[in-house]
Amino acid sequence: MENSVLKFLQGQIIDATKNGLEVEIPYVLERLAIQMPYFFRFINGGKADDYQYSKKSPFNQFCVVAEKYIDDKFQMKDGKLDQSILGIESTRQLLQDMSKVSQRKFLDYLARIEPLYTEYNEQKTPIDYRRMQFNELKKWERDNDTRKAISAEYARLREEHKTRCEEICPYPSVLASVAVEIAYQNYRTYSFAWLFVDGLLENLKQHENVLKMEVRKVNRLTNRNVEGKELTVQVGIATIDDLEFPFHVPDGVYSLFEIMGQFFIGYEAERESVVQTSNTSSLLDGKSTRRTLRDYLLGFSTLKKSQEESQLIADDVLGKKLQIQVVEHNYVHIIDEHEERKCIIPRDQAIRRDEELSLLDFDGATIEFITIQKVTKSSFKAIVHIE
């Protein structure tokens, strides 16, 4: 029924571009259409109630099953999914390489480039508005000259600000990391960061997972009745039932998957993507923002999902001297003498631009928890001394 109604309306909308008639969408569909499909929750975030929770969509079904699997497998013990431990990176962290620049220089570039980001957004807003007005026109009312003019304005804006930023920081990887820090961490208007594609590609390449899934078609099995069976390969010879044939893949026993009468196997192999990138030299100059901090207010994440669990961690660290551990130039962990992680310092707390301070410079420093000020379900604030 749903598909029939949508097909009918789709036909009317297609015809409307020819006959100019308005298409009336039933009120109940208009109300429902306000909500995006459930799988968009994993793109935009938010609560489940903000989306259409229908299992009739195959992609929605997949997301519901995946969500339940993640909850069952990863959140039962630790509360929140610990991305740094599992190796699941956020987009921002994948687009940055903090190993090539000192934090003092990084903060300096942030201060000099952020005004250009603000200016970029101010000039972009009226162009965005013009594009929105243009897209709201009926298709037959949109003229190519206006479309091209809007595209040209975007291109001019991008090129102008890209050039000005490169004059301040001519190092592609570092410039990309700075732009990502501004656009993703503080403002979440991402297009500015993507002006610097060369640096972003270089940074992404540093985080590449070289262990990739290779898929091979098994031609000798096409249209054979081998579904559900396994293929054994030894020294370049494949065996299944009473059939043997040459097949050059690593030795092993492979499950077969079938697509329209053709069979395939999959296996993991090390392989780097062939992508040409810039090669930014290191800007590490030995300068640091590290200094003694006394009676310093700082926020900590516990990676838990209840205030009671977070309170237990806060009580455990209170009065103790622990150690700061910087992991992969990105994460700031608090560990005990057995190197067990007690809590972490979130990124928005780790880089404190107004104080020209970066806790990414504090690897190995001693931190003492003096008082606990506020505890929530997944975090707490504390007054600390850092030596």
GROMACS .gro file of C-alpha atoms in nm:
model
  387
    1MET     CA    1   0.000   0.000   0.000
    2GLU     CA    2   0.275   0.245   0.101
    3ASN     CA    3   0.478   0.176  -0.212
    4SER     CA    4   0.172   0.213  -0.435
    5VAL     CA    5   0.088   0.556  -0.287
    6LEU     CA    6   0.448   0.675  -0.319
    7LYS     CA    7   0.474   0.552  -0.679
    8PHE     CA    8   0.153   0.739  -0.767
    9LEU     CA    9   0.279   1.061  -0.608
   10GLN     CA   10   0.620   1.021  -0.771
   11GLY     CA   11   0.449   0.997  -1.109
   12GLN     CA   12   0.251   1.313  -1.039
   13ILE     CA   13   0.566   1.501  -0.936
   14ILE     CA   14   0.746   1.393  -1.254
   15ASP     CA   15   0.447   1.502  -1.465
   16ALA     CA   16   0.433   1.836  -1.280
   17THR     CA   17   0.758   1.944  -1.448
   18LYS     CA   18   0.574   1.915  -1.782
   19ASN     CA   19   0.217   2.025  -1.708
   20GLY     CA   20   0.292   2.283  -1.436
   21LEU     CA   21   0.025   2.149  -1.199
   22GLU     CA   22   0.079   2.159  -0.823
   23VAL     CA   23   0.103   1.820  -0.653
   24GLU     CA   24  -0.098   1.788  -0.334
   25ILE     CA   25   0.077   1.573  -0.074
   26PRO     CA   26  -0.170   1.424   0.178
   27TYR     CA   27  -0.145   1.587   0.520
   28VAL     CA   28  -0.056   1.264   0.699
   29LEU     CA   29   0.239   1.205   0.465
   30GLU     CA   30   0.359   1.562   0.501
   31ARG     CA   31   0.369   1.520   0.878
   32LEU     CA   32   0.557   1.193   0.850
   33ALA     CA   33   0.796   1.326   0.588
   34ILE     CA   34   0.926   1.584   0.835
   35GLN     CA   35   1.115   1.301   1.003
   36MET     CA   36   1.415   1.147   0.827
   37PRO     CA   37   1.456   0.768   0.800
   38TYR     CA   38   1.603   0.603   1.109
   39PHE     CA   39   1.943   0.537   0.951
   40PHE     CA   40   2.002   0.914   0.934
   41ARG     CA   41   2.038   0.903   1.313
   42PHE     CA   42   2.383   0.756   1.256
   43ILE     CA   43   2.474   1.051   1.033
   44ASN     CA   44   2.316   1.345   1.216
   45GLY     CA   45   2.285   1.208   1.572
   46GLY     CA   46   1.996   1.283   1.805
   47LYS     CA   47   1.730   1.070   1.972
   48ALA     CA   48   1.555   0.771   1.818
   49ASP     CA   49   1.220   0.954   1.846
   50ASP     CA   50   1.350   1.222   1.607
   51TYR     CA   51   1.345   0.972   1.317
   52GLN     CA   52   1.103   0.737   1.140
   53TYR     CA   53   1.145   0.407   1.320
   54SER     CA   54   1.024   0.180   1.041
   55LYS     CA   55   1.175  -0.162   0.984
   56LYS     CA   56   1.032  -0.185   0.632
   57SER     CA   57   1.340  -0.010   0.499
   58PRO     CA   58   1.630  -0.257   0.451
   59PHE     CA   59   1.883   0.007   0.558
   60ASN     CA   60   1.679   0.087   0.869
   61GLN     CA   61   1.673  -0.285   0.950
   62PHE     CA   62   2.050  -0.302   0.918
   63CYS     CA   63   2.102   0.002   1.146
   64VAL     CA   64   1.866  -0.134   1.413
   65VAL     CA   65   2.049  -0.468   1.418
   66ALA     CA   66   2.391  -0.298   1.418
   67GLU     CA   67   2.286  -0.067   1.701
   68LYS     CA   68   2.170  -0.361   1.914
   69TYR     CA   69   2.494  -0.548   1.843
   70ILE     CA   70   2.706  -0.249   1.952
   71ASP     CA   71   2.500  -0.207   2.270
   72ASP     CA   72   2.527  -0.575   2.359
   73LYS     CA   73   2.894  -0.625   2.274
   74PHE     CA   74   3.059  -0.299   2.372
   75GLN     CA   75   2.844  -0.104   2.619
   76MET     CA   76   2.749  -0.364   2.879
   77LYS     CA   77   3.072  -0.317   3.074
   78ASP     CA   78   3.203   0.031   3.005
   79GLY     CA   79   2.884   0.227   2.939
   80LYS     CA   80   2.990   0.437   2.642
   81LEU     CA   81   3.159   0.306   2.332
   82ASP     CA   82   3.526   0.390   2.386
   83GLN     CA   83   3.636   0.495   2.040
   84SER     CA   84   4.002   0.549   2.130
   85ILE     CA   85   4.042   0.199   2.269
   86LEU     CA   86   3.856   0.021   1.990
   87GLY     CA   87   4.041   0.213   1.719
   88ILE     CA   88   3.718   0.366   1.586
   89GLU     CA   89   3.815   0.721   1.498
   90SER     CA   90   3.597   1.028   1.465
   91THR     CA   91   3.603   1.209   1.133
   92ARG     CA   92   3.795   1.497   1.290
   93GLN     CA   93   4.070   1.274   1.426
   94LEU     CA   94   4.111   1.097   1.092
   95LEU     CA   95   4.152   1.430   0.914
   96GLN     CA   96   4.426   1.554   1.147
   97ASP     CA   97   4.791   1.461   1.195
   98MET     CA   98   4.907   1.624   1.517
   99SER     CA   99   5.250   1.457   1.504
  100LYS     CA  100   5.398   1.709   1.258
  101VAL     CA  101   5.362   2.034   1.452
  102SER     CA  102   5.442   2.157   1.801
  103GLN     CA  103   5.140   2.258   2.006
  104ARG     CA  104   5.271   2.613   2.051
  105LYS     CA  105   5.297   2.660   1.675
  106PHE     CA  106   4.959   2.487   1.626
  107LEU     CA  107   4.791   2.731   1.866
  108ASP     CA  108   4.956   3.023   1.687
  109TYR     CA  109   4.819   2.908   1.352
  110LEU     CA  110   4.474   2.860   1.508
  111ALA     CA  111   4.470   3.220   1.632
  112ARG     CA  112   4.575   3.358   1.292
  113ILE     CA  113   4.346   3.148   1.072
  114GLU     CA  114   4.027   3.158   1.281
  115PRO     CA  115   3.944   3.519   1.177
  116LEU     CA  116   3.957   3.404   0.813
  117TYR     CA  117   3.715   3.125   0.899
  118THR     CA  118   3.474   3.380   1.049
  119GLU     CA  119   3.507   3.600   0.740
  120TYR     CA  120   3.456   3.300   0.512
  121ASN     CA  121   3.129   3.213   0.684
  122GLU     CA  122   3.006   3.573   0.675
  123GLN     CA  123   3.061   3.590   0.299
  124LYS     CA  124   2.924   3.240   0.241
  125THR     CA  125   2.592   3.303   0.418
  126PRO     CA  126   2.436   3.533   0.153
  127ILE     CA  127   2.548   3.295  -0.125
  128ASP     CA  128   2.387   3.006   0.064
  129TYR     CA  129   2.067   3.211   0.087
  130ARG     CA  130   2.068   3.281  -0.287
  131ARG     CA  131   2.118   2.911  -0.359
  132MET     CA  132   1.833   2.820  -0.123
  133GLN     CA  133   1.600   3.065  -0.298
  134PHE     CA  134   1.708   2.927  -0.636
  135ASN     CA  135   1.646   2.565  -0.530
  136GLU     CA  136   1.300   2.654  -0.401
  137LEU     CA  137   1.198   2.757  -0.752
  138LYS     CA  138   1.016   2.508  -0.968
  139LYS     CA  139   1.253   2.327  -1.199
  140TRP     CA  140   1.130   2.504  -1.511
  141GLU     CA  141   1.190   2.842  -1.341
  142ARG     CA  142   1.560   2.775  -1.271
  143ASP     CA  143   1.788   2.926  -1.534
  144ASN     CA  144   2.142   2.810  -1.601
  145ASP     CA  145   2.289   3.161  -1.589
  146THR     CA  146   2.184   3.204  -1.226
  147ARG     CA  147   2.306   2.855  -1.141
  148LYS     CA  148   2.646   2.927  -1.298
  149ALA     CA  149   2.668   3.266  -1.125
  150ILE     CA  150   2.609   3.108  -0.783
  151SER     CA  151   2.868   2.837  -0.854
  152ALA     CA  152   3.118   3.104  -0.962
  153GLU     CA  153   3.064   3.296  -0.637
  154TYR     CA  154   3.133   2.982  -0.435
  155ALA     CA  155   3.447   2.910  -0.638
  156ARG     CA  156   3.578   3.266  -0.592
  157LEU     CA  157   3.512   3.253  -0.217
  158ARG     CA  158   3.687   2.918  -0.179
  159GLU     CA  159   3.992   3.014  -0.384
  160GLU     CA  160   4.035   3.351  -0.211
  161HIS     CA  161   4.030   3.210   0.142
  162LYS     CA  162   4.237   2.904   0.050
  163THR     CA  163   4.509   3.133  -0.088
  164ARG     CA  164   4.505   3.364   0.215
  165CYS     CA  165   4.527   3.071   0.457
  166GLU     CA  166   4.816   2.917   0.262
  167GLU     CA  167   5.004   3.246   0.290
  168ILE     CA  168   4.983   3.213   0.669
  169CYS     CA  169   5.056   2.838   0.683
  170PRO     CA  170   5.215   2.696   0.366
  171TYR     CA  171   5.231   2.342   0.507
  172PRO     CA  172   4.940   2.132   0.369
  173SER     CA  173   4.911   1.874   0.648
  174VAL     CA  174   4.939   2.130   0.928
  175LEU     CA  175   4.700   2.374   0.759
  176ALA     CA  176   4.443   2.098   0.717
  177SER     CA  177   4.476   1.999   1.085
  178VAL     CA  178   4.428   2.362   1.191
  179ALA     CA  179   4.123   2.409   0.968
  180VAL     CA  180   3.968   2.085   1.095
  181GLU     CA  181   4.025   2.190   1.456
  182ILE     CA  182   3.840   2.517   1.391
  183ALA     CA  183   3.559   2.384   1.171
  184TYR     CA  184   3.487   2.050   1.340
  185GLN     CA  185   3.567   2.114   1.706
  186ASN     CA  186   3.436   2.461   1.768
  187TYR     CA  187   3.183   2.552   1.502
  188ARG     CA  188   3.089   2.235   1.311
  189THR     CA  189   3.067   2.414   0.977
  190TYR     CA  190   3.277   2.170   0.782
  191SER     CA  191   3.315   2.315   0.433
  192PHE     CA  192   3.599   2.545   0.539
  193ALA     CA  193   3.820   2.249   0.629
  194TRP     CA  194   3.758   2.092   0.289
  195LEU     CA  195   3.923   2.386   0.113
  196PHE     CA  196   4.251   2.213   0.193
  197VAL     CA  197   4.204   1.877   0.022
  198ASP     CA  198   4.577   1.809  -0.034
  199GLY     CA  199   4.649   1.825   0.338
  200LEU     CA  200   4.339   1.626   0.428
  201LEU     CA  201   4.440   1.345   0.192
  202GLU     CA  202   4.790   1.343   0.341
  203ASN     CA  203   4.646   1.317   0.692
  204LEU     CA  204   4.398   1.048   0.594
  205LYS     CA  205   4.680   0.846   0.439
  206GLN     CA  206   4.862   0.848   0.774
  207HIS     CA  207   4.559   0.678   0.932
  208GLU     CA  208   4.505   0.428   0.652
  209ASN     CA  209   4.423   0.074   0.756
  210VAL     CA  210   4.641  -0.128   0.519
  211LEU     CA  211   4.461  -0.452   0.608
  212LYS     CA  212   4.189  -0.464   0.344
  213MET     CA  213   3.926  -0.712   0.233
  214GLU     CA  214   4.006  -0.864  -0.105
  215VAL     CA  215   3.721  -1.022  -0.303
  216ARG     CA  216   3.797  -1.284  -0.569
  217LYS     CA  217   3.556  -1.436  -0.817
  218VAL     CA  218   3.579  -1.817  -0.848
  219ASN     CA  219   3.505  -1.864  -1.219
  220ARG     CA  220   3.516  -2.245  -1.209
  221LEU     CA  221   3.214  -2.254  -0.977
  222THR     CA  222   2.977  -2.043  -1.190
  223ASN     CA  223   2.627  -2.198  -1.196
  224ARG     CA  224   2.739  -2.499  -0.990
  225ASN     CA  225   2.536  -2.622  -0.692
  226VAL     CA  226   2.790  -2.537  -0.418
  227GLU     CA  227   2.593  -2.285  -0.210
  228GLY     CA  228   2.666  -2.319   0.163
  229LYS     CA  229   2.985  -2.519   0.101
  230GLU     CA  230   3.347  -2.419   0.167
  231LEU     CA  231   3.643  -2.389  -0.068
  232THR     CA  232   3.978  -2.526   0.051
  233VAL     CA  233   4.298  -2.382  -0.099
  234GLN     CA  234   4.645  -2.529  -0.052
  235VAL     CA  235   4.957  -2.434  -0.246
  236GLY     CA  236   4.754  -2.271  -0.524
  237ILE     CA  237   4.511  -2.561  -0.570
  238ALA     CA  238   4.143  -2.517  -0.477
  239THR     CA  239   3.926  -2.814  -0.376
  240ILE     CA  240   3.551  -2.844  -0.333
  241ASP     CA  241   3.361  -3.174  -0.346
  242ASP     CA  242   3.545  -3.378  -0.612
  243LEU     CA  243   3.656  -3.073  -0.812
  244GLU     CA  244   4.016  -2.943  -0.814
  245PHE     CA  245   4.151  -2.644  -1.005
  246PRO     CA  246   4.434  -2.385  -0.983
  247PHE     CA  247   4.341  -2.083  -0.771
  248HIS     CA  248   4.611  -1.848  -0.642
  249VAL     CA  249   4.507  -1.706  -0.308
  250PRO     CA  250   4.655  -1.756   0.043
  251ASP     CA  251   4.609  -2.108   0.183
  252GLY     CA  252   4.293  -2.151   0.388
  253VAL     CA  253   3.930  -2.259   0.403
  254TYR     CA  254   3.695  -2.001   0.251
  255SER     CA  255   3.319  -1.950   0.278
  256LEU     CA  256   3.152  -1.890  -0.056
  257PHE     CA  257   2.897  -1.621  -0.126
  258GLU     CA  258   2.682  -1.625  -0.437
  259ILE     CA  259   2.555  -1.343  -0.656
  260MET     CA  260   2.334  -1.437  -0.952
  261GLY     CA  261   2.493  -1.777  -1.005
  262GLN     CA  262   2.852  -1.656  -0.959
  263PHE     CA  263   3.059  -1.739  -0.651
  264PHE     CA  264   3.310  -1.526  -0.464
  265ILE     CA  265   3.542  -1.552  -0.165
  266GLY     CA  266   3.681  -1.281   0.059
  267TYR     CA  267   4.002  -1.259   0.260
  268GLU     CA  268   4.212  -0.995   0.432
  269ALA     CA  269   4.541  -0.882   0.281
  270GLU     CA  270   4.782  -0.595   0.340
  271ARG     CA  271   4.755  -0.336   0.066
  272GLU     CA  272   4.815   0.037   0.063
  273SER     CA  273   4.589   0.257  -0.149
  274VAL     CA  274   4.767   0.414  -0.444
  275VAL     CA  275   4.702   0.782  -0.374
  276GLN     CA  276   4.940   1.068  -0.443
  277THR     CA  277   4.954   1.309  -0.150
  278SER     CA  278   5.156   1.606  -0.035
  279ASN     CA  279   5.451   1.534   0.195
  280THR     CA  280   5.468   1.793   0.471
  281SER     CA  281   5.794   1.807   0.663
  282SER     CA  282   5.787   1.812   1.043
  283LEU     CA  283   5.744   2.148   1.216
  284LEU     CA  284   5.841   2.016   1.560
  285ASP     CA  285   6.066   2.281   1.711
  286GLY     CA  286   6.096   2.170   2.074
  287LYS     CA  287   5.871   2.452   2.197
  288SER     CA  288   5.600   2.350   2.443
  289THR     CA  289   5.302   2.494   2.626
  290ARG     CA  290   5.372   2.271   2.927
  291ARG     CA  291   5.387   2.442   3.265
  292THR     CA  292   5.284   2.385   3.627
  293LEU     CA  293   4.909   2.423   3.686
  294ARG     CA  294   4.780   2.464   4.041
  295ASP     CA  295   4.416   2.476   4.157
  296TYR     CA  296   4.317   2.424   3.796
  297LEU     CA  297   3.958   2.343   3.697
  298LEU     CA  298   3.937   2.067   3.439
  299GLY     CA  299   3.667   1.841   3.292
  300PHE     CA  300   3.706   1.463   3.264
  301SER     CA  301   3.511   1.195   3.080
  302THR     CA  302   3.448   0.862   3.250
  303LEU     CA  303   3.307   0.673   2.948
  304LYS     CA  304   3.023   0.553   3.170
  305LYS     CA  305   2.647   0.590   3.127
  306SER     CA  306   2.522   0.657   3.481
  307GLN     CA  307   2.597   0.921   3.741
  308GLU     CA  308   2.653   0.649   4.000
  309GLU     CA  309   2.929   0.486   3.792
  310SER     CA  310   3.093   0.822   3.725
  311GLN     CA  311   3.075   0.909   4.095
  312LEU     CA  312   3.264   0.588   4.178
  313ILE     CA  313   3.546   0.691   3.943
  314ALA     CA  314   3.554   1.044   4.085
  315ASP     CA  315   3.574   0.906   4.440
  316ASP     CA  316   3.849   0.667   4.332
  317VAL     CA  317   4.079   0.937   4.189
  318LEU     CA  318   4.014   1.198   4.460
  319GLY     CA  319   4.329   1.272   4.661
  320LYS     CA  320   4.550   1.058   4.437
  321LYS     CA  321   4.850   1.147   4.225
  322LEU     CA  322   4.811   0.989   3.882
  323GLN     CA  323   4.981   1.030   3.547
  324ILE     CA  324   4.886   1.194   3.218
  325GLN     CA  325   4.936   0.975   2.911
  326VAL     CA  326   4.908   1.120   2.559
  327VAL     CA  327   4.813   0.849   2.310
  328GLU     CA  328   4.881   0.884   1.936
  329HIS     CA  329   4.916   1.264   1.965
  330ASN     CA  330   4.537   1.283   2.002
  331TYR     CA  331   4.405   1.136   2.326
  332VAL     CA  332   4.478   1.245   2.682
  333HIS     CA  333   4.432   0.961   2.931
  334ILE     CA  334   4.469   0.960   3.308
  335ILE     CA  335   4.639   0.637   3.422
  336ASP     CA  336   4.750   0.488   3.754
  337GLU     CA  337   5.083   0.326   3.845
  338HIS     CA  338   4.972   0.004   3.673
  339GLU     CA  339   4.898   0.200   3.351
  340GLU     CA  340   4.527   0.132   3.394
  341ARG     CA  341   4.318   0.410   3.249
  342LYS     CA  342   4.094   0.581   3.505
  343CYS     CA  343   3.937   0.856   3.291
  344ILE     CA  344   4.018   1.078   2.993
  345ILE     CA  345   4.040   1.449   2.922
  346PRO     CA  346   3.806   1.531   2.626
  347ARG     CA  347   3.957   1.710   2.330
  348ASP     CA  348   3.763   2.032   2.394
  349GLN     CA  349   3.927   2.041   2.737
  350ALA     CA  350   4.273   1.935   2.618
  351ILE     CA  351   4.337   2.229   2.383
  352ARG     CA  352   4.265   2.554   2.567
  353ARG     CA  353   4.324   2.821   2.312
  354ASP     CA  354   4.239   3.122   2.528
  355GLU     CA  355   4.517   3.017   2.768
  356GLU     CA  356   4.765   2.917   2.493
  357LEU     CA  357   4.777   2.577   2.660
  358SER     CA  358   4.761   2.224   2.517
  359LEU     CA  359   4.751   1.920   2.741
  360LEU     CA  360   4.884   1.721   2.446
  361ASP     CA  361   5.220   1.860   2.568
  362PHE     CA  362   5.179   1.701   2.914
  363ASP     CA  363   5.269   1.338   2.844
  364GLY     CA  364   5.414   1.185   3.163
  365ALA     CA  365   5.310   1.476   3.388
  366THR     CA  366   5.179   1.409   3.740
  367ILE     CA  367   4.819   1.511   3.809
  368GLU     CA  368   4.673   1.531   4.159
  369PHE     CA  369   4.296   1.547   4.216
  370ILE     CA  370   4.229   1.803   4.494
  371THR     CA  371   3.849   1.833   4.494
  372ILE     CA  372   3.558   1.701   4.286
  373GLN     CA  373   3.313   1.974   4.186
  374LYS     CA  374   3.040   1.825   3.968
  375VAL     CA  375   2.953   1.472   3.855
  376THR     CA  376   2.721   1.383   3.565
  377LYS     CA  377   2.632   1.047   3.410
  378SER     CA  378   2.945   1.039   3.193
  379SER     CA  379   3.182   1.306   3.327
  380PHE     CA  380   3.299   1.510   3.622
  381LYS     CA  381   3.483   1.833   3.692
  382ALA     CA  382   3.769   1.858   3.937
  383ILE     CA  383   4.027   2.099   4.080
  384VAL     CA  384   4.371   1.955   4.009
  385HIS     CA  385   4.742   2.024   4.042
  386ILE     CA  386   4.955   1.932   3.740
  387GLU     CA  387   5.333   1.926   3.775
   0.00000   0.00000   0.00000
